[in-house]
Structures are given as C-alpha cells and as structure tokens.
Amino acid sequence: MVLNTNHAIFLIEVLGVLAIPGPTNSLLFVSGVTRGLRLSLPLVLATVVAYSLSISLLLFALKPASQVHAAVGPLLRVLCSLYLVHLAVWLWRAGAQEVQDSHPITIRRVFLTTLMNPKTLIFALGIFPAAGAGANELLTSLTWFAAVCTAVACGWIAGGAFLHSTGAHKTHLNWLYRGEAFLLAGFAIVILVSAYYSS
C-alpha cells in the first residue's frame, strides 16, 4: 500500500483528532491506570472495531439521511451527549466506592462509548472520503485509520499503565475517576450546545 500525499494528509488529520482527549481515550487511560498495560490491551481491538463500524454507518446511512432531513445531525449529537452523561455518572459512582470494589473498564463499555464518540462525526463528515468515492479508496482509508487508531489507543493505555507501575493509582484512583467524570460531562455539554446551534 503506497502512501501518497492525500494519504499523508489523511493520516495527519486522523492522528490529530484521535490524539486529543475524549470519551474513549479517557476510558483507555483509566484502564491503563487501574489494570496495567497487558490486561488493557484487548480494549484496543474494541476501539478500532467500534470506530470503524460507527464511521461506516455514518458514511453510508446517516450522512445521506442528514442531507435530506436536517434534524438527523442534531439528534445524533443529543444522543451522544446523553450517553456521555450516563458514563460520567457511572465513573463518579465508581470513584465513590472503595478502590478494590471499583468496576474495571470493560470491553463492552469501551465499545459502546466509541460507537457514540462524537469524533466519529468529524471523521465521517469531514475527513473520510465520501461514500461514493469508491470501495478501494474507502478500504484504504479504513486500513490507515485502523493503524493510527491502534497506535493512539496503545499510547493512552501505556500512559495510564505508567502511573499504574508507580503505584500512584492506589492513592489517587477515586480522584482519577471523578476527574474523568467531570471531563466526560464537559464533553456532553459541548456536544449538546453544538446540537442546539446546528439545529
């Protein structure tokens, strides 16, 4: 697979969006902190698969629908924000428990969070080629995306695993959960506001 200029630009854009903090990255980081690198690695596959499914669905179904029905885009943003609020409440409650009783970040939770991640809107509507670009172009884009997504997800887990290795998580786990809950609630508010102004 030859990397041309268009692919290079695509990779830079994908890396730029994936690398910034977000709902999925928050969970990957928390898992790295609480469970370490080895036990958190299966979450990488869940992240890549969920992103790919969500982007494909947006490209082939919801993007055309949003061009016909203007309410589809804002409604999707509202659903994303509601799920993030649910996730924030869950993390806050986990932070209120004893460390040994806190639930680990599961594959199912990461998968669902990534499916609802607002970054998929950016990828589908602004970075990926349109659905009519051709199967080869879309497959190439998804392949490059999967490679970058794998690297970024591993990076977030590794960052958390570094804190895990120092033992700092034993003292600060509750604060970490609650801090991530605040972050997710902030994302939810931003998405809800964007849904209001785009309607």
JSON list of C-alpha atoms in Angstrom, two decimals:
[
{"chain": "A", "resi": 1, "resn": "MET", "atom": "CA", "xyz": [0.00, 0.00, 0.00]},
{"chain": "A", "resi": 2, "resn": "VAL", "atom": "CA", "xyz": [1.71, 3.17, -1.25]},
{"chain": "A", "resi": 3, "resn": "LEU", "atom": "CA", "xyz": [1.49, 6.30, 0.90]},
{"chain": "A", "resi": 4, "resn": "ASN", "atom": "CA", "xyz": [0.75, 9.30, -1.31]},
{"chain": "A", "resi": 5, "resn": "THR", "atom": "CA", "xyz": [0.20, 12.95, -0.41]},
{"chain": "A", "resi": 6, "resn": "ASN", "atom": "CA", "xyz": [-3.53, 12.54, 0.12]},
{"chain": "A", "resi": 7, "resn": "HIS", "atom": "CA", "xyz": [-2.95, 9.59, 2.42]},
{"chain": "A", "resi": 8, "resn": "ALA", "atom": "CA", "xyz": [-0.34, 11.55, 4.38]},
{"chain": "A", "resi": 9, "resn": "ILE", "atom": "CA", "xyz": [-2.77, 14.43, 4.92]},
{"chain": "A", "resi": 10, "resn": "PHE", "atom": "CA", "xyz": [-5.47, 11.94, 5.90]},
{"chain": "A", "resi": 11, "resn": "LEU", "atom": "CA", "xyz": [-3.15, 10.30, 8.46]},
{"chain": "A", "resi": 12, "resn": "ILE", "atom": "CA", "xyz": [-2.18, 13.66, 9.98]},
{"chain": "A", "resi": 13, "resn": "GLU", "atom": "CA", "xyz": [-5.84, 14.65, 10.32]},
{"chain": "A", "resi": 14, "resn": "VAL", "atom": "CA", "xyz": [-6.79, 11.30, 11.84]},
{"chain": "A", "resi": 15, "resn": "LEU", "atom": "CA", "xyz": [-3.88, 11.43, 14.28]},
{"chain": "A", "resi": 16, "resn": "GLY", "atom": "CA", "xyz": [-4.76, 14.98, 15.28]},
{"chain": "A", "resi": 17, "resn": "VAL", "atom": "CA", "xyz": [-8.35, 14.06, 16.13]},
{"chain": "A", "resi": 18, "resn": "LEU", "atom": "CA", "xyz": [-7.63, 10.71, 17.78]},
{"chain": "A", "resi": 19, "resn": "ALA", "atom": "CA", "xyz": [-4.81, 12.01, 19.96]},
{"chain": "A", "resi": 20, "resn": "ILE", "atom": "CA", "xyz": [-6.81, 14.69, 21.75]},
{"chain": "A", "resi": 21, "resn": "PRO", "atom": "CA", "xyz": [-8.62, 13.74, 24.97]},
{"chain": "A", "resi": 22, "resn": "GLY", "atom": "CA", "xyz": [-12.08, 12.31, 24.51]},
{"chain": "A", "resi": 23, "resn": "PRO", "atom": "CA", "xyz": [-14.52, 9.76, 25.93]},
{"chain": "A", "resi": 24, "resn": "THR", "atom": "CA", "xyz": [-12.74, 6.68, 24.54]},
{"chain": "A", "resi": 25, "resn": "ASN", "atom": "CA", "xyz": [-9.27, 7.93, 25.42]},
{"chain": "A", "resi": 26, "resn": "SER", "atom": "CA", "xyz": [-10.45, 8.67, 28.96]},
{"chain": "A", "resi": 27, "resn": "LEU", "atom": "CA", "xyz": [-11.58, 5.08, 29.44]},
{"chain": "A", "resi": 28, "resn": "LEU", "atom": "CA", "xyz": [-8.40, 3.67, 27.90]},
{"chain": "A", "resi": 29, "resn": "PHE", "atom": "CA", "xyz": [-6.28, 5.82, 30.20]},
{"chain": "A", "resi": 30, "resn": "VAL", "atom": "CA", "xyz": [-8.28, 4.85, 33.29]},
{"chain": "A", "resi": 31, "resn": "SER", "atom": "CA", "xyz": [-7.98, 1.17, 32.35]},
{"chain": "A", "resi": 32, "resn": "GLY", "atom": "CA", "xyz": [-4.22, 1.56, 31.97]},
{"chain": "A", "resi": 33, "resn": "VAL", "atom": "CA", "xyz": [-4.02, 3.17, 35.39]},
{"chain": "A", "resi": 34, "resn": "THR", "atom": "CA", "xyz": [-6.22, 0.63, 37.15]},
{"chain": "A", "resi": 35, "resn": "ARG", "atom": "CA", "xyz": [-5.36, -2.60, 35.34]},
{"chain": "A", "resi": 36, "resn": "GLY", "atom": "CA", "xyz": [-1.99, -2.10, 33.70]},
{"chain": "A", "resi": 37, "resn": "LEU", "atom": "CA", "xyz": [-0.88, -2.49, 30.09]},
{"chain": "A", "resi": 38, "resn": "ARG", "atom": "CA", "xyz": [-1.32, -6.22, 29.49]},
{"chain": "A", "resi": 39, "resn": "LEU", "atom": "CA", "xyz": [-4.89, -6.53, 30.82]},
{"chain": "A", "resi": 40, "resn": "SER", "atom": "CA", "xyz": [-5.96, -3.37, 28.98]},
{"chain": "A", "resi": 41, "resn": "LEU", "atom": "CA", "xyz": [-4.70, -4.30, 25.51]},
{"chain": "A", "resi": 42, "resn": "PRO", "atom": "CA", "xyz": [-7.93, -6.13, 24.45]},
{"chain": "A", "resi": 43, "resn": "LEU", "atom": "CA", "xyz": [-9.62, -2.73, 24.65]},
{"chain": "A", "resi": 44, "resn": "VAL", "atom": "CA", "xyz": [-7.59, -1.62, 21.62]},
{"chain": "A", "resi": 45, "resn": "LEU", "atom": "CA", "xyz": [-9.41, -4.06, 19.34]},
{"chain": "A", "resi": 46, "resn": "ALA", "atom": "CA", "xyz": [-12.78, -2.95, 20.72]},
{"chain": "A", "resi": 47, "resn": "THR", "atom": "CA", "xyz": [-11.83, 0.66, 20.00]},
{"chain": "A", "resi": 48, "resn": "VAL", "atom": "CA", "xyz": [-10.73, 0.04, 16.40]},
{"chain": "A", "resi": 49, "resn": "VAL", "atom": "CA", "xyz": [-13.76, -2.12, 15.55]},
{"chain": "A", "resi": 50, "resn": "ALA", "atom": "CA", "xyz": [-16.24, 0.30, 17.10]},
{"chain": "A", "resi": 51, "resn": "TYR", "atom": "CA", "xyz": [-14.73, 3.33, 15.36]},
{"chain": "A", "resi": 52, "resn": "SER", "atom": "CA", "xyz": [-14.76, 1.51, 12.01]},
{"chain": "A", "resi": 53, "resn": "LEU", "atom": "CA", "xyz": [-18.38, 0.40, 12.40]},
{"chain": "A", "resi": 54, "resn": "SER", "atom": "CA", "xyz": [-19.58, 3.83, 13.50]},
{"chain": "A", "resi": 55, "resn": "ILE", "atom": "CA", "xyz": [-17.76, 5.69, 10.74]},
{"chain": "A", "resi": 56, "resn": "SER", "atom": "CA", "xyz": [-19.04, 3.26, 8.10]},
{"chain": "A", "resi": 57, "resn": "LEU", "atom": "CA", "xyz": [-22.61, 3.63, 9.37]},
{"chain": "A", "resi": 58, "resn": "LEU", "atom": "CA", "xyz": [-22.34, 7.42, 9.30]},
{"chain": "A", "resi": 59, "resn": "LEU", "atom": "CA", "xyz": [-20.85, 7.43, 5.80]},
{"chain": "A", "resi": 60, "resn": "PHE", "atom": "CA", "xyz": [-23.35, 5.08, 4.18]},
{"chain": "A", "resi": 61, "resn": "ALA", "atom": "CA", "xyz": [-26.56, 5.74, 6.12]},
{"chain": "A", "resi": 62, "resn": "LEU", "atom": "CA", "xyz": [-26.69, 8.77, 8.38]},
{"chain": "A", "resi": 63, "resn": "LYS", "atom": "CA", "xyz": [-24.71, 11.18, 6.21]},
{"chain": "A", "resi": 64, "resn": "PRO", "atom": "CA", "xyz": [-27.11, 10.81, 3.26]},
{"chain": "A", "resi": 65, "resn": "ALA", "atom": "CA", "xyz": [-30.07, 10.94, 5.66]},
{"chain": "A", "resi": 66, "resn": "SER", "atom": "CA", "xyz": [-28.77, 14.16, 7.25]},
{"chain": "A", "resi": 67, "resn": "GLN", "atom": "CA", "xyz": [-28.67, 15.76, 3.81]},
{"chain": "A", "resi": 68, "resn": "VAL", "atom": "CA", "xyz": [-32.37, 15.01, 3.40]},
{"chain": "A", "resi": 69, "resn": "HIS", "atom": "CA", "xyz": [-33.52, 15.54, 6.99]},
{"chain": "A", "resi": 70, "resn": "ALA", "atom": "CA", "xyz": [-31.73, 18.36, 8.79]},
{"chain": "A", "resi": 71, "resn": "ALA", "atom": "CA", "xyz": [-32.76, 17.10, 12.23]},
{"chain": "A", "resi": 72, "resn": "VAL", "atom": "CA", "xyz": [-30.69, 13.88, 11.98]},
{"chain": "A", "resi": 73, "resn": "GLY", "atom": "CA", "xyz": [-27.34, 15.52, 12.81]},
{"chain": "A", "resi": 74, "resn": "PRO", "atom": "CA", "xyz": [-28.53, 17.43, 15.92]},
{"chain": "A", "resi": 75, "resn": "LEU", "atom": "CA", "xyz": [-30.46, 14.39, 17.15]},
{"chain": "A", "resi": 76, "resn": "LEU", "atom": "CA", "xyz": [-27.33, 12.24, 16.90]},
{"chain": "A", "resi": 77, "resn": "ARG", "atom": "CA", "xyz": [-25.38, 14.82, 18.90]},
{"chain": "A", "resi": 78, "resn": "VAL", "atom": "CA", "xyz": [-28.05, 14.85, 21.61]},
{"chain": "A", "resi": 79, "resn": "LEU", "atom": "CA", "xyz": [-27.91, 11.04, 21.87]},
{"chain": "A", "resi": 80, "resn": "CYS", "atom": "CA", "xyz": [-24.12, 11.19, 22.16]},
{"chain": "A", "resi": 81, "resn": "SER", "atom": "CA", "xyz": [-24.32, 13.79, 24.93]},
{"chain": "A", "resi": 82, "resn": "LEU", "atom": "CA", "xyz": [-26.89, 11.75, 26.89]},
{"chain": "A", "resi": 83, "resn": "TYR", "atom": "CA", "xyz": [-24.69, 8.67, 26.74]},
{"chain": "A", "resi": 84, "resn": "LEU", "atom": "CA", "xyz": [-21.68, 10.68, 27.94]},
{"chain": "A", "resi": 85, "resn": "VAL", "atom": "CA", "xyz": [-23.71, 11.96, 30.89]},
{"chain": "A", "resi": 86, "resn": "HIS", "atom": "CA", "xyz": [-24.60, 8.35, 31.74]},
{"chain": "A", "resi": 87, "resn": "LEU", "atom": "CA", "xyz": [-20.93, 7.40, 31.52]},
{"chain": "A", "resi": 88, "resn": "ALA", "atom": "CA", "xyz": [-19.89, 10.36, 33.69]},
{"chain": "A", "resi": 89, "resn": "VAL", "atom": "CA", "xyz": [-22.38, 9.32, 36.39]},
{"chain": "A", "resi": 90, "resn": "TRP", "atom": "CA", "xyz": [-21.04, 5.76, 36.28]},
{"chain": "A", "resi": 91, "resn": "LEU", "atom": "CA", "xyz": [-17.45, 6.95, 36.71]},
{"chain": "A", "resi": 92, "resn": "TRP", "atom": "CA", "xyz": [-18.43, 9.29, 39.53]},
{"chain": "A", "resi": 93, "resn": "ARG", "atom": "CA", "xyz": [-20.13, 6.46, 41.39]},
{"chain": "A", "resi": 94, "resn": "ALA", "atom": "CA", "xyz": [-17.12, 4.19, 40.79]},
{"chain": "A", "resi": 95, "resn": "GLY", "atom": "CA", "xyz": [-14.95, 6.89, 42.34]},
{"chain": "A", "resi": 96, "resn": "ALA", "atom": "CA", "xyz": [-17.15, 6.91, 45.43]},
{"chain": "A", "resi": 97, "resn": "GLN", "atom": "CA", "xyz": [-16.54, 3.20, 46.04]},
{"chain": "A", "resi": 98, "resn": "GLU", "atom": "CA", "xyz": [-13.58, 1.60, 47.69]},
{"chain": "A", "resi": 99, "resn": "VAL", "atom": "CA", "xyz": [-10.71, 1.03, 45.25]},
{"chain": "A", "resi": 100, "resn": "GLN", "atom": "CA", "xyz": [-10.97, -2.74, 45.39]},
{"chain": "A", "resi": 101, "resn": "ASP", "atom": "CA", "xyz": [-14.73, -2.58, 44.66]},
{"chain": "A", "resi": 102, "resn": "SER", "atom": "CA", "xyz": [-14.50, -0.30, 41.63]},
{"chain": "A", "resi": 103, "resn": "HIS", "atom": "CA", "xyz": [-15.54, -1.95, 38.39]},
{"chain": "A", "resi": 104, "resn": "PRO", "atom": "CA", "xyz": [-12.88, -2.29, 35.68]},
{"chain": "A", "resi": 105, "resn": "ILE", "atom": "CA", "xyz": [-13.29, -0.66, 32.30]},
{"chain": "A", "resi": 106, "resn": "THR", "atom": "CA", "xyz": [-14.82, -3.45, 30.23]},
{"chain": "A", "resi": 107, "resn": "ILE", "atom": "CA", "xyz": [-14.59, -4.22, 26.51]},
{"chain": "A", "resi": 108, "resn": "ARG", "atom": "CA", "xyz": [-18.35, -3.69, 26.19]},
{"chain": "A", "resi": 109, "resn": "ARG", "atom": "CA", "xyz": [-18.20, -0.24, 27.81]},
{"chain": "A", "resi": 110, "resn": "VAL", "atom": "CA", "xyz": [-15.31, 0.89, 25.60]},
{"chain": "A", "resi": 111, "resn": "PHE", "atom": "CA", "xyz": [-17.05, -0.48, 22.51]},
{"chain": "A", "resi": 112, "resn": "LEU", "atom": "CA", "xyz": [-20.32, 1.35, 23.22]},
{"chain": "A", "resi": 113, "resn": "THR", "atom": "CA", "xyz": [-18.55, 4.56, 24.18]},
{"chain": "A", "resi": 114, "resn": "THR", "atom": "CA", "xyz": [-16.55, 4.52, 20.95]},
{"chain": "A", "resi": 115, "resn": "LEU", "atom": "CA", "xyz": [-19.67, 3.86, 18.88]},
{"chain": "A", "resi": 116, "resn": "MET", "atom": "CA", "xyz": [-21.17, 7.03, 20.41]},
{"chain": "A", "resi": 117, "resn": "ASN", "atom": "CA", "xyz": [-17.94, 9.02, 20.36]},
{"chain": "A", "resi": 118, "resn": "PRO", "atom": "CA", "xyz": [-18.55, 12.43, 18.72]},
{"chain": "A", "resi": 119, "resn": "LYS", "atom": "CA", "xyz": [-15.20, 12.14, 16.97]},
{"chain": "A", "resi": 120, "resn": "THR", "atom": "CA", "xyz": [-16.83, 9.71, 14.54]},
{"chain": "A", "resi": 121, "resn": "LEU", "atom": "CA", "xyz": [-18.89, 12.65, 13.25]},
{"chain": "A", "resi": 122, "resn": "ILE", "atom": "CA", "xyz": [-15.70, 14.54, 12.47]},
{"chain": "A", "resi": 123, "resn": "PHE", "atom": "CA", "xyz": [-14.21, 11.55, 10.68]},
{"chain": "A", "resi": 124, "resn": "ALA", "atom": "CA", "xyz": [-17.31, 10.69, 8.65]},
{"chain": "A", "resi": 125, "resn": "LEU", "atom": "CA", "xyz": [-18.38, 14.22, 7.76]},
{"chain": "A", "resi": 126, "resn": "GLY", "atom": "CA", "xyz": [-15.04, 15.95, 7.39]},
{"chain": "A", "resi": 127, "resn": "ILE", "atom": "CA", "xyz": [-12.03, 13.63, 6.99]},
{"chain": "A", "resi": 128, "resn": "PHE", "atom": "CA", "xyz": [-13.03, 10.36, 5.31]},
{"chain": "A", "resi": 129, "resn": "PRO", "atom": "CA", "xyz": [-13.78, 10.36, 1.58]},
{"chain": "A", "resi": 130, "resn": "ALA", "atom": "CA", "xyz": [-17.47, 10.36, 0.66]},
{"chain": "A", "resi": 131, "resn": "ALA", "atom": "CA", "xyz": [-19.27, 7.04, 0.34]},
{"chain": "A", "resi": 132, "resn": "GLY", "atom": "CA", "xyz": [-19.29, 7.46, -3.44]},
{"chain": "A", "resi": 133, "resn": "ALA", "atom": "CA", "xyz": [-15.51, 7.72, -3.65]},
{"chain": "A", "resi": 134, "resn": "GLY", "atom": "CA", "xyz": [-15.15, 4.01, -4.45]},
{"chain": "A", "resi": 135, "resn": "ALA", "atom": "CA", "xyz": [-14.62, 0.83, -2.47]},
{"chain": "A", "resi": 136, "resn": "ASN", "atom": "CA", "xyz": [-10.83, 0.83, -2.86]},
{"chain": "A", "resi": 137, "resn": "GLU", "atom": "CA", "xyz": [-10.44, 4.37, -1.57]},
{"chain": "A", "resi": 138, "resn": "LEU", "atom": "CA", "xyz": [-12.68, 3.75, 1.40]},
{"chain": "A", "resi": 139, "resn": "LEU", "atom": "CA", "xyz": [-10.96, 0.46, 2.24]},
{"chain": "A", "resi": 140, "resn": "THR", "atom": "CA", "xyz": [-7.56, 2.15, 2.07]},
{"chain": "A", "resi": 141, "resn": "SER", "atom": "CA", "xyz": [-8.76, 4.94, 4.35]},
{"chain": "A", "resi": 142, "resn": "LEU", "atom": "CA", "xyz": [-10.18, 2.46, 6.87]},
{"chain": "A", "resi": 143, "resn": "THR", "atom": "CA", "xyz": [-6.93, 0.46, 6.83]},
{"chain": "A", "resi": 144, "resn": "TRP", "atom": "CA", "xyz": [-4.78, 3.53, 7.52]},
{"chain": "A", "resi": 145, "resn": "PHE", "atom": "CA", "xyz": [-7.27, 4.66, 10.14]},
{"chain": "A", "resi": 146, "resn": "ALA", "atom": "CA", "xyz": [-7.11, 1.30, 11.94]},
{"chain": "A", "resi": 147, "resn": "ALA", "atom": "CA", "xyz": [-3.30, 1.51, 12.07]},
{"chain": "A", "resi": 148, "resn": "VAL", "atom": "CA", "xyz": [-3.30, 5.02, 13.55]},
{"chain": "A", "resi": 149, "resn": "CYS", "atom": "CA", "xyz": [-6.14, 4.19, 15.93]},
{"chain": "A", "resi": 150, "resn": "THR", "atom": "CA", "xyz": [-4.25, 1.15, 17.24]},
{"chain": "A", "resi": 151, "resn": "ALA", "atom": "CA", "xyz": [-1.13, 3.22, 17.90]},
{"chain": "A", "resi": 152, "resn": "VAL", "atom": "CA", "xyz": [-3.03, 6.03, 19.65]},
{"chain": "A", "resi": 153, "resn": "ALA", "atom": "CA", "xyz": [-5.09, 3.66, 21.80]},
{"chain": "A", "resi": 154, "resn": "CYS", "atom": "CA", "xyz": [-1.94, 1.85, 22.89]},
{"chain": "A", "resi": 155, "resn": "GLY", "atom": "CA", "xyz": [-0.39, 5.21, 23.72]},
{"chain": "A", "resi": 156, "resn": "TRP", "atom": "CA", "xyz": [-3.24, 6.23, 26.02]},
{"chain": "A", "resi": 157, "resn": "ILE", "atom": "CA", "xyz": [-3.20, 2.85, 27.75]},
{"chain": "A", "resi": 158, "resn": "ALA", "atom": "CA", "xyz": [0.58, 2.99, 28.11]},
{"chain": "A", "resi": 159, "resn": "GLY", "atom": "CA", "xyz": [0.32, 6.45, 29.67]},
{"chain": "A", "resi": 160, "resn": "GLY", "atom": "CA", "xyz": [-2.09, 5.12, 32.27]},
{"chain": "A", "resi": 161, "resn": "ALA", "atom": "CA", "xyz": [-0.03, 1.97, 32.75]},
{"chain": "A", "resi": 162, "resn": "PHE", "atom": "CA", "xyz": [2.99, 4.11, 33.63]},
{"chain": "A", "resi": 163, "resn": "LEU", "atom": "CA", "xyz": [1.06, 5.54, 36.59]},
{"chain": "A", "resi": 164, "resn": "HIS", "atom": "CA", "xyz": [-0.07, 2.00, 37.43]},
{"chain": "A", "resi": 165, "resn": "SER", "atom": "CA", "xyz": [3.55, 0.86, 37.59]},
{"chain": "A", "resi": 166, "resn": "THR", "atom": "CA", "xyz": [4.44, 3.65, 40.03]},
{"chain": "A", "resi": 167, "resn": "GLY", "atom": "CA", "xyz": [1.67, 2.63, 42.39]},
{"chain": "A", "resi": 168, "resn": "ALA", "atom": "CA", "xyz": [0.19, 6.15, 42.34]},
{"chain": "A", "resi": 169, "resn": "HIS", "atom": "CA", "xyz": [-3.20, 4.79, 41.27]},
{"chain": "A", "resi": 170, "resn": "LYS", "atom": "CA", "xyz": [-3.71, 3.15, 44.67]},
{"chain": "A", "resi": 171, "resn": "THR", "atom": "CA", "xyz": [-3.87, 6.57, 46.29]},
{"chain": "A", "resi": 172, "resn": "HIS", "atom": "CA", "xyz": [-5.48, 8.67, 43.58]},
{"chain": "A", "resi": 173, "resn": "LEU", "atom": "CA", "xyz": [-7.90, 6.25, 41.88]},
{"chain": "A", "resi": 174, "resn": "ASN", "atom": "CA", "xyz": [-11.04, 7.85, 43.31]},
{"chain": "A", "resi": 175, "resn": "TRP", "atom": "CA", "xyz": [-9.90, 11.31, 42.25]},
{"chain": "A", "resi": 176, "resn": "LEU", "atom": "CA", "xyz": [-8.99, 9.97, 38.81]},
{"chain": "A", "resi": 177, "resn": "TYR", "atom": "CA", "xyz": [-12.47, 8.50, 38.30]},
{"chain": "A", "resi": 178, "resn": "ARG", "atom": "CA", "xyz": [-14.14, 11.71, 39.40]},
{"chain": "A", "resi": 179, "resn": "GLY", "atom": "CA", "xyz": [-11.83, 13.84, 37.29]},
{"chain": "A", "resi": 180, "resn": "GLU", "atom": "CA", "xyz": [-12.69, 11.77, 34.23]},
{"chain": "A", "resi": 181, "resn": "ALA", "atom": "CA", "xyz": [-16.38, 12.08, 35.13]},
{"chain": "A", "resi": 182, "resn": "PHE", "atom": "CA", "xyz": [-16.06, 15.88, 35.06]},
{"chain": "A", "resi": 183, "resn": "LEU", "atom": "CA", "xyz": [-14.24, 15.66, 31.71]},
{"chain": "A", "resi": 184, "resn": "LEU", "atom": "CA", "xyz": [-16.95, 13.50, 30.15]},
{"chain": "A", "resi": 185, "resn": "ALA", "atom": "CA", "xyz": [-19.67, 15.80, 31.49]},
{"chain": "A", "resi": 186, "resn": "GLY", "atom": "CA", "xyz": [-17.84, 18.70, 29.87]},
{"chain": "A", "resi": 187, "resn": "PHE", "atom": "CA", "xyz": [-17.77, 16.87, 26.53]},
{"chain": "A", "resi": 188, "resn": "ALA", "atom": "CA", "xyz": [-21.50, 16.21, 26.88]},
{"chain": "A", "resi": 189, "resn": "ILE", "atom": "CA", "xyz": [-22.24, 19.92, 27.43]},
{"chain": "A", "resi": 190, "resn": "VAL", "atom": "CA", "xyz": [-20.14, 20.97, 24.43]},
{"chain": "A", "resi": 191, "resn": "ILE", "atom": "CA", "xyz": [-21.89, 18.43, 22.17]},
{"chain": "A", "resi": 192, "resn": "LEU", "atom": "CA", "xyz": [-25.32, 19.48, 23.43]},
{"chain": "A", "resi": 193, "resn": "VAL", "atom": "CA", "xyz": [-24.55, 23.13, 22.74]},
{"chain": "A", "resi": 194, "resn": "SER", "atom": "CA", "xyz": [-23.31, 22.28, 19.24]},
{"chain": "A", "resi": 195, "resn": "ALA", "atom": "CA", "xyz": [-26.52, 20.32, 18.62]},
{"chain": "A", "resi": 196, "resn": "TYR", "atom": "CA", "xyz": [-28.57, 23.38, 19.62]},
{"chain": "A", "resi": 197, "resn": "TYR", "atom": "CA", "xyz": [-26.70, 25.74, 17.31]},
{"chain": "A", "resi": 198, "resn": "SER", "atom": "CA", "xyz": [-26.68, 23.30, 14.40]},
{"chain": "A", "resi": 199, "resn": "SER", "atom": "CA", "xyz": [-30.44, 22.73, 14.53]}
]
